[in-house]
Amino acid sequence: MLKQQRAKLVVGNWKMHGRLAANAALLQAVVQGSDEMPADVRVGVCVPSPYLAQTQLLLEGSRVAWGVQDVSAFTHGAYTGEVAAPMVVDFGATFAIVGHSERRAYHRESAELVAVKTQRALEAGLTPIVCVGETLEEREAGSTERVVGAQLDEVLAKLSVQEAARLVVAYEPVWAIGTGKSASSEQAQAVHAFLRARLAAKGAAVADVPLLYGGSVKPENAEELFRQSDIDGGLIGGASLKDQDFLAICKAAAATSVAG
Ligand code: 13P
C-alpha cells in the first residue's frame, strides 16, 4: 500500500504533573528542539489548566501549540471546579483532550458526556483530541473493535461532517497506558485502520483526521509505530515530561514524515 501523505502530530499529555520552575525548563527545551522539526511535523503540549498562562507566555510565537486535558460540558455557570472551553481559548490554546481513559475510569465520564465535551470544545474553536481505547479484559474477550467503535460513534453521531473533520482521534489502549507495555505496531495499526474506516464512513472529509497512538510511546518504539500507514503521530504521557525523550519522539515523527 502507498504510504499516506498526512502530516505528523506529536502531543504531550502532562497529566497532573508540573510546577512552575520545572515547566519553564521543559517548555524552553521543547521550543528549542522543535525549531529543527520539518514543517509537516506539528508538536503540542496539553498542560494542567493552572499553567496555561505560563505556557502561553513561553510558547507564543514558537512552533509548539498547547492545550488542556479536559473541558467542561458547559459553557459557563454554577459548575464549581470546572474549566470551560472558551476560558481555555482566552489563553491561546488550540487543543483539548476529551475522553481520556483516566477521566472515563476515575471520573466516570460516559461516552455521551465525552461527546458533549467534544461539541463544547469545537464550538469554542478548539481541536478536540478524542481518546478511545479498550481495557485488557475487553481485548482478551475480542471486543476491542466493538468498544472503540462505540466510543467513536457516540462522538461522531453528535457532529456534522464539517465538525468531525476538525477532530483529532487518539487510540490509547488502557492496558498500555503508563505500563511500559506499548501495543505492538501491528496491533496499533490494526485498530487505527478500523478507526480510519469508521471515520471515512462519516464522510470523505473525515477520513484524513489525524489518528494518534498513545500508550507507553518512548524514543525506542516511536519510529516503528509512526511508520504504520494509519498512525499519524502520538499522544505521549510519561515521556513528554522529559525533554530529551519527548524531543526524540518528535524526531521519530520527523523521520517518518513526508518531508523528513
Ligand atoms: P503513557 O505515555 O505514560 O503511557 O501515557 C499515555 C497517555 O495516557 C497519553 O494520554
mmCIF file of N, CA and C in Angstrom, residues 11-15 17-20 23-24 27 44-62 64-72 81-97 124 126-127:
data_model
loop_
_atom_site.group_PDB
_atom_site.id
_atom_site.type_symbol
_atom_site.label_atom_id
_atom_site.label_comp_id
_atom_site.label_asym_id
_atom_site.label_seq_id
_atom_site.Cartn_x
_atom_site.Cartn_y
_atom_site.Cartn_z
ATOM 1 N N VAL A 11 1.764 15.071 20.507
ATOM 2 C CA VAL A 11 1.219 15.901 21.585
ATOM 3 C C VAL A 11 1.589 15.272 22.923
ATOM 4 N N GLY A 12 2.139 16.090 23.809
ATOM 5 C CA GLY A 12 2.423 15.638 25.168
ATOM 6 C C GLY A 12 1.201 15.831 26.046
ATOM 7 N N ASN A 13 0.887 14.818 26.845
ATOM 8 C CA ASN A 13 -0.159 14.935 27.861
ATOM 9 C C ASN A 13 0.551 14.870 29.206
ATOM 10 N N TRP A 14 0.710 16.024 29.813
ATOM 11 C CA TRP A 14 1.461 16.066 31.077
ATOM 12 C C TRP A 14 0.712 15.418 32.230
ATOM 13 N N LYS A 15 -0.596 15.196 32.064
ATOM 14 C CA LYS A 15 -1.441 14.712 33.163
ATOM 15 C C LYS A 15 -1.260 15.644 34.365
ATOM 16 N N HIS A 17 0.999 16.633 36.377
ATOM 17 C CA HIS A 17 2.416 16.814 36.708
ATOM 18 C C HIS A 17 2.812 18.235 36.366
ATOM 19 N N GLY A 18 3.858 18.713 37.028
ATOM 20 C CA GLY A 18 4.427 20.011 36.686
ATOM 21 C C GLY A 18 4.362 20.998 37.833
ATOM 22 N N ARG A 19 5.363 21.836 37.902
ATOM 23 C CA ARG A 19 5.415 23.009 38.778
ATOM 24 C C ARG A 19 6.059 24.109 37.955
ATOM 25 N N LEU A 20 5.898 25.330 38.382
ATOM 26 C CA LEU A 20 6.351 26.454 37.553
ATOM 27 C C LEU A 20 7.784 26.296 37.053
ATOM 28 N N ASN A 23 8.259 23.349 34.649
ATOM 29 C CA ASN A 23 7.565 23.615 33.382
ATOM 30 C C ASN A 23 8.391 24.530 32.485
ATOM 31 N N ALA A 24 8.952 25.567 33.100
ATOM 32 C CA ALA A 24 9.709 26.550 32.314
ATOM 33 C C ALA A 24 10.878 25.863 31.616
ATOM 34 N N LEU A 27 9.443 23.492 28.831
ATOM 35 C CA LEU A 27 8.869 24.182 27.675
ATOM 36 C C LEU A 27 9.963 24.859 26.843
ATOM 37 N N GLY A 44 2.684 19.585 20.116
ATOM 38 C CA GLY A 44 1.824 20.262 21.081
ATOM 39 C C GLY A 44 2.029 19.706 22.480
ATOM 40 N N VAL A 45 1.594 20.480 23.468
ATOM 41 C CA VAL A 45 1.610 20.002 24.857
ATOM 42 C C VAL A 45 0.268 20.339 25.505
ATOM 43 N N CYS A 46 -0.290 19.381 26.241
ATOM 44 C CA CYS A 46 -1.526 19.612 26.980
ATOM 45 C C CYS A 46 -1.181 19.642 28.466
ATOM 46 N N VAL A 47 -1.318 20.814 29.055
ATOM 47 C CA VAL A 47 -0.797 21.074 30.397
ATOM 48 C C VAL A 47 -1.951 21.159 31.397
ATOM 49 N N PRO A 48 -1.659 21.072 32.699
ATOM 50 C CA PRO A 48 -2.708 21.340 33.692
ATOM 51 C C PRO A 48 -3.181 22.791 33.557
ATOM 52 N N SER A 49 -4.472 23.028 33.670
ATOM 53 C CA SER A 49 -5.046 24.363 33.409
ATOM 54 C C SER A 49 -4.376 25.521 34.161
ATOM 55 N N PRO A 50 -3.961 25.335 35.428
ATOM 56 C CA PRO A 50 -3.354 26.489 36.114
ATOM 57 C C PRO A 50 -2.082 27.003 35.424
ATOM 58 N N TYR A 51 -1.501 26.181 34.568
ATOM 59 C CA TYR A 51 -0.258 26.586 33.916
ATOM 60 C C TYR A 51 -0.469 27.090 32.484
ATOM 61 N N LEU A 52 -1.726 27.338 32.123
ATOM 62 C CA LEU A 52 -1.985 27.816 30.759
ATOM 63 C C LEU A 52 -1.328 29.157 30.489
ATOM 64 N N ALA A 53 -1.400 30.080 31.480
ATOM 65 C CA ALA A 53 -0.827 31.418 31.265
ATOM 66 C C ALA A 53 0.685 31.312 31.084
ATOM 67 N N GLN A 54 1.304 30.504 31.920
ATOM 68 C CA GLN A 54 2.754 30.314 31.799
ATOM 69 C C GLN A 54 3.093 29.690 30.451
ATOM 70 N N THR A 55 2.302 28.729 30.059
ATOM 71 C CA THR A 55 2.561 28.028 28.800
ATOM 72 C C THR A 55 2.415 28.980 27.619
ATOM 73 N N GLN A 56 1.366 29.803 27.664
ATOM 74 C CA GLN A 56 1.171 30.781 26.591
ATOM 75 C C GLN A 56 2.362 31.729 26.503
ATOM 76 N N LEU A 57 2.800 32.200 27.656
ATOM 77 C CA LEU A 57 3.926 33.145 27.699
ATOM 78 C C LEU A 57 5.176 32.531 27.061
ATOM 79 N N LEU A 58 5.415 31.259 27.353
ATOM 80 C CA LEU A 58 6.662 30.634 26.887
ATOM 81 C C LEU A 58 6.567 30.063 25.473
ATOM 82 N N LEU A 59 5.352 29.760 25.012
ATOM 83 C CA LEU A 59 5.225 29.107 23.697
ATOM 84 C C LEU A 59 4.742 30.034 22.583
ATOM 85 N N GLU A 60 4.163 31.177 22.951
ATOM 86 C CA GLU A 60 3.631 32.078 21.926
ATOM 87 C C GLU A 60 4.732 32.427 20.921
ATOM 88 N N GLY A 61 4.390 32.330 19.649
ATOM 89 C CA GLY A 61 5.370 32.645 18.607
ATOM 90 C C GLY A 61 6.286 31.479 18.263
ATOM 91 N N SER A 62 6.169 30.364 19.005
ATOM 92 C CA SER A 62 7.006 29.186 18.706
ATOM 93 C C SER A 62 6.237 28.219 17.807
ATOM 94 N N VAL A 64 5.383 25.334 18.809
ATOM 95 C CA VAL A 64 4.693 24.386 19.690
ATOM 96 C C VAL A 64 3.316 24.932 20.074
ATOM 97 N N ALA A 65 2.285 24.131 19.836
ATOM 98 C CA ALA A 65 0.917 24.509 20.220
ATOM 99 C C ALA A 65 0.637 23.971 21.624
ATOM 100 N N TRP A 66 -0.430 24.454 22.264
ATOM 101 C CA TRP A 66 -0.723 23.999 23.609
ATOM 102 C C TRP A 66 -2.220 23.817 23.811
ATOM 103 N N GLY A 67 -2.532 23.154 24.900
ATOM 104 C CA GLY A 67 -3.940 22.895 25.191
ATOM 105 C C GLY A 67 -4.105 22.303 26.568
ATOM 106 N N VAL A 68 -5.328 21.814 26.823
ATOM 107 C CA VAL A 68 -5.685 21.281 28.137
ATOM 108 C C VAL A 68 -6.056 19.804 28.013
ATOM 109 N N GLN A 69 -6.335 19.196 29.162
ATOM 110 C CA GLN A 69 -6.553 17.743 29.203
ATOM 111 C C GLN A 69 -8.022 17.363 29.365
ATOM 112 N N ASP A 70 -8.866 18.384 29.435
ATOM 113 C CA ASP A 70 -10.304 18.161 29.629
ATOM 114 C C ASP A 70 -10.983 19.520 29.481
ATOM 115 N N VAL A 71 -12.251 19.534 29.140
ATOM 116 C CA VAL A 71 -13.044 20.767 29.219
ATOM 117 C C VAL A 71 -14.412 20.407 29.787
ATOM 118 N N SER A 72 -15.085 21.416 30.305
ATOM 119 C CA SER A 72 -16.420 21.214 30.850
ATOM 120 C C SER A 72 -17.411 20.936 29.718
ATOM 121 N N GLY A 81 -15.421 24.208 40.068
ATOM 122 C CA GLY A 81 -14.230 23.433 39.745
ATOM 123 C C GLY A 81 -14.043 23.163 38.270
ATOM 124 N N GLU A 82 -15.039 23.443 37.458
ATOM 125 C CA GLU A 82 -14.940 23.142 36.026
ATOM 126 C C GLU A 82 -14.203 24.245 35.267
ATOM 127 N N VAL A 83 -13.637 23.882 34.145
ATOM 128 C CA VAL A 83 -12.970 24.847 33.266
ATOM 129 C C VAL A 83 -13.653 24.783 31.898
ATOM 130 N N ALA A 84 -14.189 25.921 31.456
ATOM 131 C CA ALA A 84 -14.942 25.959 30.202
ATOM 132 C C ALA A 84 -14.009 26.163 29.006
ATOM 133 N N ALA A 85 -14.417 25.619 27.879
ATOM 134 C CA ALA A 85 -13.588 25.713 26.667
ATOM 135 C C ALA A 85 -13.259 27.162 26.279
ATOM 136 N N PRO A 86 -14.227 28.109 26.356
ATOM 137 C CA PRO A 86 -13.864 29.491 25.985
ATOM 138 C C PRO A 86 -12.782 30.095 26.889
ATOM 139 N N MET A 87 -12.714 29.647 28.157
ATOM 140 C CA MET A 87 -11.667 30.134 29.067
ATOM 141 C C MET A 87 -10.293 29.691 28.580
ATOM 142 N N VAL A 88 -10.264 28.482 28.090
ATOM 143 C CA VAL A 88 -9.014 27.906 27.594
ATOM 144 C C VAL A 88 -8.541 28.665 26.347
ATOM 145 N N VAL A 89 -9.517 29.028 25.520
ATOM 146 C CA VAL A 89 -9.201 29.778 24.300
ATOM 147 C C VAL A 89 -8.610 31.150 24.647
ATOM 148 N N ASP A 90 -9.046 31.732 25.773
ATOM 149 C CA ASP A 90 -8.502 33.023 26.210
ATOM 150 C C ASP A 90 -6.981 32.969 26.370
ATOM 151 N N PHE A 91 -6.446 31.780 26.595
ATOM 152 C CA PHE A 91 -5.005 31.634 26.786
ATOM 153 C C PHE A 91 -4.313 31.072 25.551
ATOM 154 N N GLY A 92 -4.947 31.252 24.399
ATOM 155 C CA GLY A 92 -4.286 30.906 23.143
ATOM 156 C C GLY A 92 -4.186 29.418 22.866
ATOM 157 N N ALA A 93 -4.904 28.620 23.645
ATOM 158 C CA ALA A 93 -4.814 27.168 23.461
ATOM 159 C C ALA A 93 -5.498 26.737 22.169
ATOM 160 N N THR A 94 -5.027 25.637 21.607
ATOM 161 C CA THR A 94 -5.687 25.091 20.419
ATOM 162 C C THR A 94 -6.228 23.680 20.640
ATOM 163 N N PHE A 95 -5.679 22.939 21.607
ATOM 164 C CA PHE A 95 -6.097 21.546 21.806
ATOM 165 C C PHE A 95 -6.849 21.353 23.117
ATOM 166 N N ALA A 96 -7.789 20.420 23.107
ATOM 167 C CA ALA A 96 -8.391 19.937 24.357
ATOM 168 C C ALA A 96 -8.543 18.429 24.236
ATOM 169 N N ILE A 97 -7.841 17.714 25.091
ATOM 170 C CA ILE A 97 -8.061 16.259 25.164
ATOM 171 C C ILE A 97 -9.452 16.040 25.756
ATOM 172 N N ALA A 124 -15.998 26.285 20.739
ATOM 173 C CA ALA A 124 -15.078 27.330 21.218
ATOM 174 C C ALA A 124 -13.919 27.541 20.241
ATOM 175 N N LEU A 126 -11.656 25.081 19.587
ATOM 176 C CA LEU A 126 -10.537 24.188 19.934
ATOM 177 C C LEU A 126 -10.549 22.951 19.046
ATOM 178 N N THR A 127 -9.404 22.301 18.943
ATOM 179 C CA THR A 127 -9.318 20.997 18.299
ATOM 180 C C THR A 127 -9.414 19.934 19.383
#
